[in-house]
Short mmCIF file of C-alpha atoms and ligand atoms in Angstrom, two decimals:
data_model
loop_
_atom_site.label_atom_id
_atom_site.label_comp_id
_atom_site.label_asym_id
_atom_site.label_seq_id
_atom_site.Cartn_x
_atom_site.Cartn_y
_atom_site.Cartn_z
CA UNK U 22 6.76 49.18 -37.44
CA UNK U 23 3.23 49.67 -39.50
CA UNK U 24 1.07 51.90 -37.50
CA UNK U 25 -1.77 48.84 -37.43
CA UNK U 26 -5.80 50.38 -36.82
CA UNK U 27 -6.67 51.27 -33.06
CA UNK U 28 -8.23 47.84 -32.18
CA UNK U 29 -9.49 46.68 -29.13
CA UNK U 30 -7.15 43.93 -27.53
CA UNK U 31 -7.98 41.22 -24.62
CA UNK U 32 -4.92 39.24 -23.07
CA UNK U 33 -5.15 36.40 -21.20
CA UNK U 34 -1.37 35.27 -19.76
CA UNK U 35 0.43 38.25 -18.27
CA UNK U 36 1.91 37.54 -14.49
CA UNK U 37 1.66 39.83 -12.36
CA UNK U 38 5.26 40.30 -11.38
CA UNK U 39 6.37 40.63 -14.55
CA UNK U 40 4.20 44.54 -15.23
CA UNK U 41 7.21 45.88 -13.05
CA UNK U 42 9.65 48.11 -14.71
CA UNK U 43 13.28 48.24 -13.99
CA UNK U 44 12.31 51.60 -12.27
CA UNK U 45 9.24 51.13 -10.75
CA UNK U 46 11.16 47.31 -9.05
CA UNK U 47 14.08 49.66 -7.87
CA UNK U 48 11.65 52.26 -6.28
CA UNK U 49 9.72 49.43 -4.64
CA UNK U 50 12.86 47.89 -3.53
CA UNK U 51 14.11 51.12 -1.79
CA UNK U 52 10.34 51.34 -0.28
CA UNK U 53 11.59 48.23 1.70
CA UNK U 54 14.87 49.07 1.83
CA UNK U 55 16.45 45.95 -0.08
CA UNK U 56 19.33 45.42 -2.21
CA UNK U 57 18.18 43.91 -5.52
CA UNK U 58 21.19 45.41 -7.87
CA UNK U 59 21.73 42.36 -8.91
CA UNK U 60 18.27 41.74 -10.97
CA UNK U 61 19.89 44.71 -13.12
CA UNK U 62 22.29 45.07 -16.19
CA UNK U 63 24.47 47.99 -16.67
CA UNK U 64 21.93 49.75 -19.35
CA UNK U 65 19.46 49.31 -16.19
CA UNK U 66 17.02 46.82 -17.94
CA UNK U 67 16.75 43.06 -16.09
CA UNK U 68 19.65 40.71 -16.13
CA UNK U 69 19.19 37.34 -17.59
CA UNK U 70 19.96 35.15 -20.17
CA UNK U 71 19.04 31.56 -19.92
CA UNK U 72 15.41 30.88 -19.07
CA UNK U 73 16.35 29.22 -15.61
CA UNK U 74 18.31 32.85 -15.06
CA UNK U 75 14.74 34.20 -16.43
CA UNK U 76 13.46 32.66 -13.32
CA UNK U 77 15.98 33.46 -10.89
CA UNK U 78 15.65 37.56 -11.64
CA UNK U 79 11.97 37.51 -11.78
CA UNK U 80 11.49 35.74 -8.40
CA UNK U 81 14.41 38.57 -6.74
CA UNK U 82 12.23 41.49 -8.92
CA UNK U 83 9.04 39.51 -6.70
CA UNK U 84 10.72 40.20 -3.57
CA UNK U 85 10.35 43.81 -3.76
CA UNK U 86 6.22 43.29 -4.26
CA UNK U 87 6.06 42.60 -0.61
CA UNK U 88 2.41 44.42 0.48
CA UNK U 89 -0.76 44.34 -0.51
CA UNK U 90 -0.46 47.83 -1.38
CA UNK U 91 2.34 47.38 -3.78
CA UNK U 92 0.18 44.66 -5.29
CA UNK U 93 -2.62 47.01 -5.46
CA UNK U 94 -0.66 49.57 -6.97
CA UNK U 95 1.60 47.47 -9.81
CA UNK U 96 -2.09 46.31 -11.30
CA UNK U 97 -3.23 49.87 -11.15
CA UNK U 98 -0.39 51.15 -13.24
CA UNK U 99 -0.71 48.40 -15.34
CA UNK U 100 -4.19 48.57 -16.19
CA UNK U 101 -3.84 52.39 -16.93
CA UNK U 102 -0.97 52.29 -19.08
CA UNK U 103 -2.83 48.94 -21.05
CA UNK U 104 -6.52 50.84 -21.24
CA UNK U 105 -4.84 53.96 -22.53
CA UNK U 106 -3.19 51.60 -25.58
CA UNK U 107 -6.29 49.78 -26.43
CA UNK U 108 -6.36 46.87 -23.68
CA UNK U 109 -10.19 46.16 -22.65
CA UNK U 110 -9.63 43.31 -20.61
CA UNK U 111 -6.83 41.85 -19.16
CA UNK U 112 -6.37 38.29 -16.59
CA UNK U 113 -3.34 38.45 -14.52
CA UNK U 114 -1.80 35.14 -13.25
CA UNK U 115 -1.20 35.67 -9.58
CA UNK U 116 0.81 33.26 -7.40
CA UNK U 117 0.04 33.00 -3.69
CA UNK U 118 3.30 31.68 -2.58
CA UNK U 119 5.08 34.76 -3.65
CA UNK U 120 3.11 36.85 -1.98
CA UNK U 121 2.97 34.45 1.50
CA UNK U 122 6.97 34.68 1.55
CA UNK U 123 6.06 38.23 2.67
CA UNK U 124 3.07 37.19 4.93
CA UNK U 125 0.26 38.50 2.57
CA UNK U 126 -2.36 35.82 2.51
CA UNK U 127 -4.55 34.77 0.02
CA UNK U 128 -7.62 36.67 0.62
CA UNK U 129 -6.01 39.87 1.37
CA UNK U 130 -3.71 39.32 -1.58
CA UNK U 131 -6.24 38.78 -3.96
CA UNK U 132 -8.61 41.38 -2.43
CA UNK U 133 -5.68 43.75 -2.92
CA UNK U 134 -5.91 42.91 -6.94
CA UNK U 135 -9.15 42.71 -7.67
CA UNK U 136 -9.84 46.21 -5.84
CA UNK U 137 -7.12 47.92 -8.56
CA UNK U 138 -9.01 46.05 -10.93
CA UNK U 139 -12.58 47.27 -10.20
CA UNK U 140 -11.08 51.25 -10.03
CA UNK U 141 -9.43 50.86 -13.35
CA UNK U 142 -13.09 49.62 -14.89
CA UNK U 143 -14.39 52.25 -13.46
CA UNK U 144 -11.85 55.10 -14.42
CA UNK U 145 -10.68 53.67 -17.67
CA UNK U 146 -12.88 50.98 -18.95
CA UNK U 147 -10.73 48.12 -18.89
CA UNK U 148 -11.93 44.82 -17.18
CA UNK U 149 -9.43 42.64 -15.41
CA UNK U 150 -9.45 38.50 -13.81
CA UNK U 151 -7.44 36.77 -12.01
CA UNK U 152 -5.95 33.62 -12.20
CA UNK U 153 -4.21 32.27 -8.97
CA UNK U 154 -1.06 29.96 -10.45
CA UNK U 155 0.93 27.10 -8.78
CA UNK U 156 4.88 27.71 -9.53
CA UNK U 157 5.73 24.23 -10.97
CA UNK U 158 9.54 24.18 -9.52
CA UNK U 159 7.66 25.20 -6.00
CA UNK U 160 7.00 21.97 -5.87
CA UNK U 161 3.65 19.06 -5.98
CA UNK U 162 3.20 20.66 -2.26
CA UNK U 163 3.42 24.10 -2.77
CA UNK U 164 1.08 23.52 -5.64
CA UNK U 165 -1.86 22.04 -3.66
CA UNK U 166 -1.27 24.37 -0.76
CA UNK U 167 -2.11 27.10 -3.59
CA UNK U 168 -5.20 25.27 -5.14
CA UNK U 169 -6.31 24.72 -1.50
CA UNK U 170 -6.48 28.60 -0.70
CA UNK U 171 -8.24 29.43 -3.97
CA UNK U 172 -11.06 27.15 -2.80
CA UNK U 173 -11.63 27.95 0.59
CA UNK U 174 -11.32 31.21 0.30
CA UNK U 175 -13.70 31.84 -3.41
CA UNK U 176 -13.32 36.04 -5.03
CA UNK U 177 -15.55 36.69 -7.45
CA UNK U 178 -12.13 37.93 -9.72
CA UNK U 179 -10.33 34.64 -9.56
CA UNK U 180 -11.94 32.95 -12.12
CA UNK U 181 -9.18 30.62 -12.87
CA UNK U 182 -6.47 28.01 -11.52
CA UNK U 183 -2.83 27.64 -13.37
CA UNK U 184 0.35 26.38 -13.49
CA UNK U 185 3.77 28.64 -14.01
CA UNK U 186 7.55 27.91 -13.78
CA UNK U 187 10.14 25.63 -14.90
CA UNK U 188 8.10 23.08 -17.17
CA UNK U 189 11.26 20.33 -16.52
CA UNK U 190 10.74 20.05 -13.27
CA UNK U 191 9.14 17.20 -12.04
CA UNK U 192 6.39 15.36 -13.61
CA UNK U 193 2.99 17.06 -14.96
CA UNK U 194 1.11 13.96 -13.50
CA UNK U 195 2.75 14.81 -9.73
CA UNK U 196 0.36 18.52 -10.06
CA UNK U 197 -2.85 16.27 -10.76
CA UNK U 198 -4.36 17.03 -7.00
CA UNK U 199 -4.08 20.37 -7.25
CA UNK U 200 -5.42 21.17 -10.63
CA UNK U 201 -8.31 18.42 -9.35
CA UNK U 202 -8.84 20.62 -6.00
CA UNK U 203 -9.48 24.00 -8.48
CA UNK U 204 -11.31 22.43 -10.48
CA UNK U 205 -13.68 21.25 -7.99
CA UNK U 206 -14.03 24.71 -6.85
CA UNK U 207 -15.48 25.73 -10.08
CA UNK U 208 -12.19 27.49 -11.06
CA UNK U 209 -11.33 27.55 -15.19
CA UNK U 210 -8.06 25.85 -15.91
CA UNK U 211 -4.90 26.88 -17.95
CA UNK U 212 -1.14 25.24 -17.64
CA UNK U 213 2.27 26.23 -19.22
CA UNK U 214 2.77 23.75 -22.02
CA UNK U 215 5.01 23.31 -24.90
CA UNK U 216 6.88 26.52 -24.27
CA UNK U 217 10.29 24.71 -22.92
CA UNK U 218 8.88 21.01 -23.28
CA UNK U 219 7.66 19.38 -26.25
CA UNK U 220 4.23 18.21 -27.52
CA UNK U 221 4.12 15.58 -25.00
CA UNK U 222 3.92 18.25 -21.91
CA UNK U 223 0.65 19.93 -24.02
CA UNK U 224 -0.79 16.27 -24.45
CA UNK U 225 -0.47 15.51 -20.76
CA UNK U 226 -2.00 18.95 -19.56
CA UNK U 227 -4.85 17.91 -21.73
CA UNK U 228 -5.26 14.47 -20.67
CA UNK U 229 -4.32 14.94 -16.92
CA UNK U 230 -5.78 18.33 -16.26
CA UNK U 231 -8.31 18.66 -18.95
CA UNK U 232 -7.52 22.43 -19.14
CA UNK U 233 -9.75 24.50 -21.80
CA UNK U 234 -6.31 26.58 -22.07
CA UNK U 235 -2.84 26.16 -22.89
CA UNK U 236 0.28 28.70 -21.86
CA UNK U 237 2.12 29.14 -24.80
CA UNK U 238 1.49 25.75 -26.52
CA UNK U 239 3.39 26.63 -29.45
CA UNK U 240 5.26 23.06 -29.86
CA UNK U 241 2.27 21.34 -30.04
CA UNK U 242 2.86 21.88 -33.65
CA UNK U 243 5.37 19.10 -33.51
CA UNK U 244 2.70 16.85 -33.89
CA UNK U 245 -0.18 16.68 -35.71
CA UNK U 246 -2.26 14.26 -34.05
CA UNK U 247 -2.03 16.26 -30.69
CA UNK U 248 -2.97 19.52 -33.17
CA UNK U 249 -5.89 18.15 -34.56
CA UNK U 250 -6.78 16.94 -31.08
CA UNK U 251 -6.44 20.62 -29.60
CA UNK U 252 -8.48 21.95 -32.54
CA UNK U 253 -11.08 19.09 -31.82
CA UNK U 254 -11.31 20.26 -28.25
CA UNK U 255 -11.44 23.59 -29.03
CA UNK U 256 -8.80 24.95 -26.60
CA UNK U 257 -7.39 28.28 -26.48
CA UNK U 258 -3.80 29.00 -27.10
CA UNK U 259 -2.36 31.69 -25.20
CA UNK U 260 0.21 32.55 -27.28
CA UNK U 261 3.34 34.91 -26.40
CA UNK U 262 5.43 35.99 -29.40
CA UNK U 263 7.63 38.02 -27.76
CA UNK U 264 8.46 36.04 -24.93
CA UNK U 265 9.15 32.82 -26.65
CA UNK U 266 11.72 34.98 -29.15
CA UNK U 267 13.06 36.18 -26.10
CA UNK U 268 13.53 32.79 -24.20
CA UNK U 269 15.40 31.59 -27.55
CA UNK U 270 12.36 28.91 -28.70
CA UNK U 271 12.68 31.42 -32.12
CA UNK U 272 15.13 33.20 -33.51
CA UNK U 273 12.65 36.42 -34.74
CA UNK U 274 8.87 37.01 -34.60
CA UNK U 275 9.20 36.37 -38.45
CA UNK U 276 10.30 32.91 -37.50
CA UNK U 277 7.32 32.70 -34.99
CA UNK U 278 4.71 29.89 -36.02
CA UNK U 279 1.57 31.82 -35.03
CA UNK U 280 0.63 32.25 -38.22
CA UNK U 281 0.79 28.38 -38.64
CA UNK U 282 -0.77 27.74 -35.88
CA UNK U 283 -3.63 30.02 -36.60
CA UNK U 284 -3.74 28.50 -40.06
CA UNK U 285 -3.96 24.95 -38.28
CA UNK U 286 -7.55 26.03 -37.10
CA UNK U 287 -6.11 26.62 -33.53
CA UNK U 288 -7.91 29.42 -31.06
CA UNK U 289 -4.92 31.79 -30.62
CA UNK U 290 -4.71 34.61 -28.78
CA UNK U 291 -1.82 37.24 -28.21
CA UNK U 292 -0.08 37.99 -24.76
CA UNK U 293 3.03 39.49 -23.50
CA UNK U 294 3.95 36.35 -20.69
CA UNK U 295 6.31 39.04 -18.80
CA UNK U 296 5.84 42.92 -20.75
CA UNK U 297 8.98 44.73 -18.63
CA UNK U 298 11.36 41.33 -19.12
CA UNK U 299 10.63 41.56 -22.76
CA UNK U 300 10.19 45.25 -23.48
CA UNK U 301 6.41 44.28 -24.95
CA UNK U 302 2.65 44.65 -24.03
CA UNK U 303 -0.05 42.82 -25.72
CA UNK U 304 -0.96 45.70 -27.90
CA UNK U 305 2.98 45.41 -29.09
CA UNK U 306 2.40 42.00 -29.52
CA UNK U 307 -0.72 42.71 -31.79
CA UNK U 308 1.60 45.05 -34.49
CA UNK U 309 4.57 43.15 -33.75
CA UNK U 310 2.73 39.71 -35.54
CA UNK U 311 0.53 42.23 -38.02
CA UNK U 312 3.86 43.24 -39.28
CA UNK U 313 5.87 40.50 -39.58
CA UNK U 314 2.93 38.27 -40.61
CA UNK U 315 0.42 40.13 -42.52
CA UNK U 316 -2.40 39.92 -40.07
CA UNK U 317 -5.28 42.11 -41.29
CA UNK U 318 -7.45 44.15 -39.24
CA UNK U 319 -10.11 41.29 -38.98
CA UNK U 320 -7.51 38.45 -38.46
CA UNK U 321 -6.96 40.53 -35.36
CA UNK U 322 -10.31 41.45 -34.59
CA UNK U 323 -10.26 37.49 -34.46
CA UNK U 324 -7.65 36.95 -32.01
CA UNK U 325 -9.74 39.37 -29.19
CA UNK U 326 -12.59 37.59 -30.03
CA UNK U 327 -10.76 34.08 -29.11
CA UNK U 328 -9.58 35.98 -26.09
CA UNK U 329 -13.04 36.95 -24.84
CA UNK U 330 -14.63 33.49 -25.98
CA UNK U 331 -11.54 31.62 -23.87
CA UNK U 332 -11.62 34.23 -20.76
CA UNK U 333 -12.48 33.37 -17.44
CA UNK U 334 -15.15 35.82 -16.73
CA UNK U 335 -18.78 35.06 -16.74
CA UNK U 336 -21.35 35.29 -19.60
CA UNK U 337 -22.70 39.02 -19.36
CA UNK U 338 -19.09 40.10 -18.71
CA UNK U 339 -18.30 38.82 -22.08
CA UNK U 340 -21.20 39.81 -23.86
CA UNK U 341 -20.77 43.64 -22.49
CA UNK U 342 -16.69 42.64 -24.10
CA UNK U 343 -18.19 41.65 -27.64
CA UNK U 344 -20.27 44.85 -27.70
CA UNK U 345 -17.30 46.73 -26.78
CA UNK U 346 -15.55 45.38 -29.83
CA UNK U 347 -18.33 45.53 -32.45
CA UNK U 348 -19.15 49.05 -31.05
CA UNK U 349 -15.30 50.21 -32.38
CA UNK U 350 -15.03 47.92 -35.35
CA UNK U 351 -17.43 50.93 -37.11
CA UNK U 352 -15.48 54.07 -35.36
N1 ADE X 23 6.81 32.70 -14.99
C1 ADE X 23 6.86 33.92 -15.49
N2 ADE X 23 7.04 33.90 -16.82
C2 ADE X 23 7.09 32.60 -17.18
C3 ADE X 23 7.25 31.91 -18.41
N3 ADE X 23 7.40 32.56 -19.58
N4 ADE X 23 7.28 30.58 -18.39
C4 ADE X 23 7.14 29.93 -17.24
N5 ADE X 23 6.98 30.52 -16.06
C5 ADE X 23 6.95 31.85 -16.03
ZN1 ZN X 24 3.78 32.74 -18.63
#
């Protein structure tokens, strides 16, 4: 791989969950004295193969995240490791019902988080949101129940309201009530789109939810109508190279259409989706496209600045950002 400049990176769609090493989910698990062998493969990386397996490991790796402590600590270590590559802000999607399995509520679940966030600006200089998600195969229910708690119970760190999960289950329209519920508590909006589902799952999240995000996204290039529309609109792709290679939607990050989609006009931005399922981290995910794609230095400059224009943080927060990235554009 091409050693690409030091840059300063910003990632908007990494869950939470997903930060956990093979290690680090088997120490947790003997914390709490569970069994989750299973989740593993003989080389000692996580079993799966289809995407609904995908799902099935990652929810038994979630059962070993089962305090507010351990939640507290995975964002720690994942903001260190991330500042120490280049990371300068970073959102984490966070879902409440995995956390209430284990009788960790919302506020001291999100408390938890945002507290491992404010240490790691303060030790290493990297800035982190949160974005409370709905799992979509959790159910209409399970999704307002989650919208519900974000509004009556408001953090200052979750800035933003999503959706997760298996995109084939059910119908996007059946999720309206809760996207309308975080909405009217002021919460920014982003849904997984057109990652397993065609362009018709991004054109409903537009219509239905009027998001100013997309996760993933990437088949909206099936149609051009509903690409010129995004461009129109001006919404943010969060983009996951890695992870969509991984899931099978692409056979290589050669064969990846970011650079197509970037070329479309679209706001794209680079994210890892799930960084110890898919061996990755954004700043991977930066050389990884450089490489097979030819970004330069400023076409990647580019793609932090769409991150920091799209993130759910406030206006100084991303001013402060900008001047972060100027400042090392001349060192
Ligand atoms: N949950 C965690 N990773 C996911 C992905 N890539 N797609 C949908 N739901 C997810
Ligand atoms: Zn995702």
């Amino acid at each position: 791989m091409t050693k690409t400049p030091r840059l300063p990176v910003a990632e908007l769609h990494c869950h939470i969950e997903a930060t956990v090493s093979p290690a680090d989910a088997r120490r947790l698990a003997a914390r709490h004295g569970l069994d989750i062998s299973h989740a593993f493969n003989g080389a000692g990386s996580y079993r799966w193969s289809t995407f609904n397996e995908f799902l099935e490991i990652y929810d038994a790796v979630s059962e070993a995240i089962r305090t507010p402590e351990d939640y507290a600590e995975i964002t720690a270590h994942y903001f260190e490791r991330m500042a120490a590559k280049g990371l300068i802000y970073g959102e984490l999607i966070v879902s409440p019902a995995h956390a209430e399995r284990f009788g960790v509520h919302y506020a001291e679940l999100m408390d938890a988080i945002a507290g491992a966030m404010r240490e790691a600006e303060a030790s290493h200089g990297i800035t982190g949101r949160i974005i409370a998600t709905a799992v979509r195969h959790y159910g209409p229910e399970n999704a307002e129940k989650a919208a519900r708690a974000a509004a009556a119970s408001p953090h200052p760190f979750v800035t933003g309201f999503g959706m997760a999960g298996d995109e084939a289950f059910g119908e996007m329209r059946d999720y309206q009530r809760a996207f309308d519920i975080a909405r009217d508590a002021g919460l920014r909006l982003t849904v997984h789109a057109g990652e397993i589902l065609g362009p018709d799952s991004v054109a409903q999240a537009i219509s239905l939810f009027n998001v100013s995000r997309i996760g993933h996204g990437v088949r909206a290039l099936e149609n051009k109508r509903l690409v010129d529309e995004i461009r129109e609109r001006e919404i943010t792709l969060e983009v996951c190279p890695t992870s969509n290679v991984a899931i099978g939607l692409f056979p290589s990050i050669a064969a990846h259409p970011v650079r197509r989609l970037h070329e479309a006009g679209l706001k794209v931005t680079l994210n890892s989706d799930d960084p110890a399922f898919f061996n990755t981290d954004p700043v991977k995910e930066y050389a990884l496209c450089a490489d097979a794609h030819g970004f330069s230095h400023a076409e990647l400059v580019g793609f932090t600045h769409n991150a920091i224009d799209a993130a759910f943080c406030d206006d100084a927060t991303k001013r402060r950002l900008r001047d972060r990235i100027n400042t090392s554009k001349k060192t």
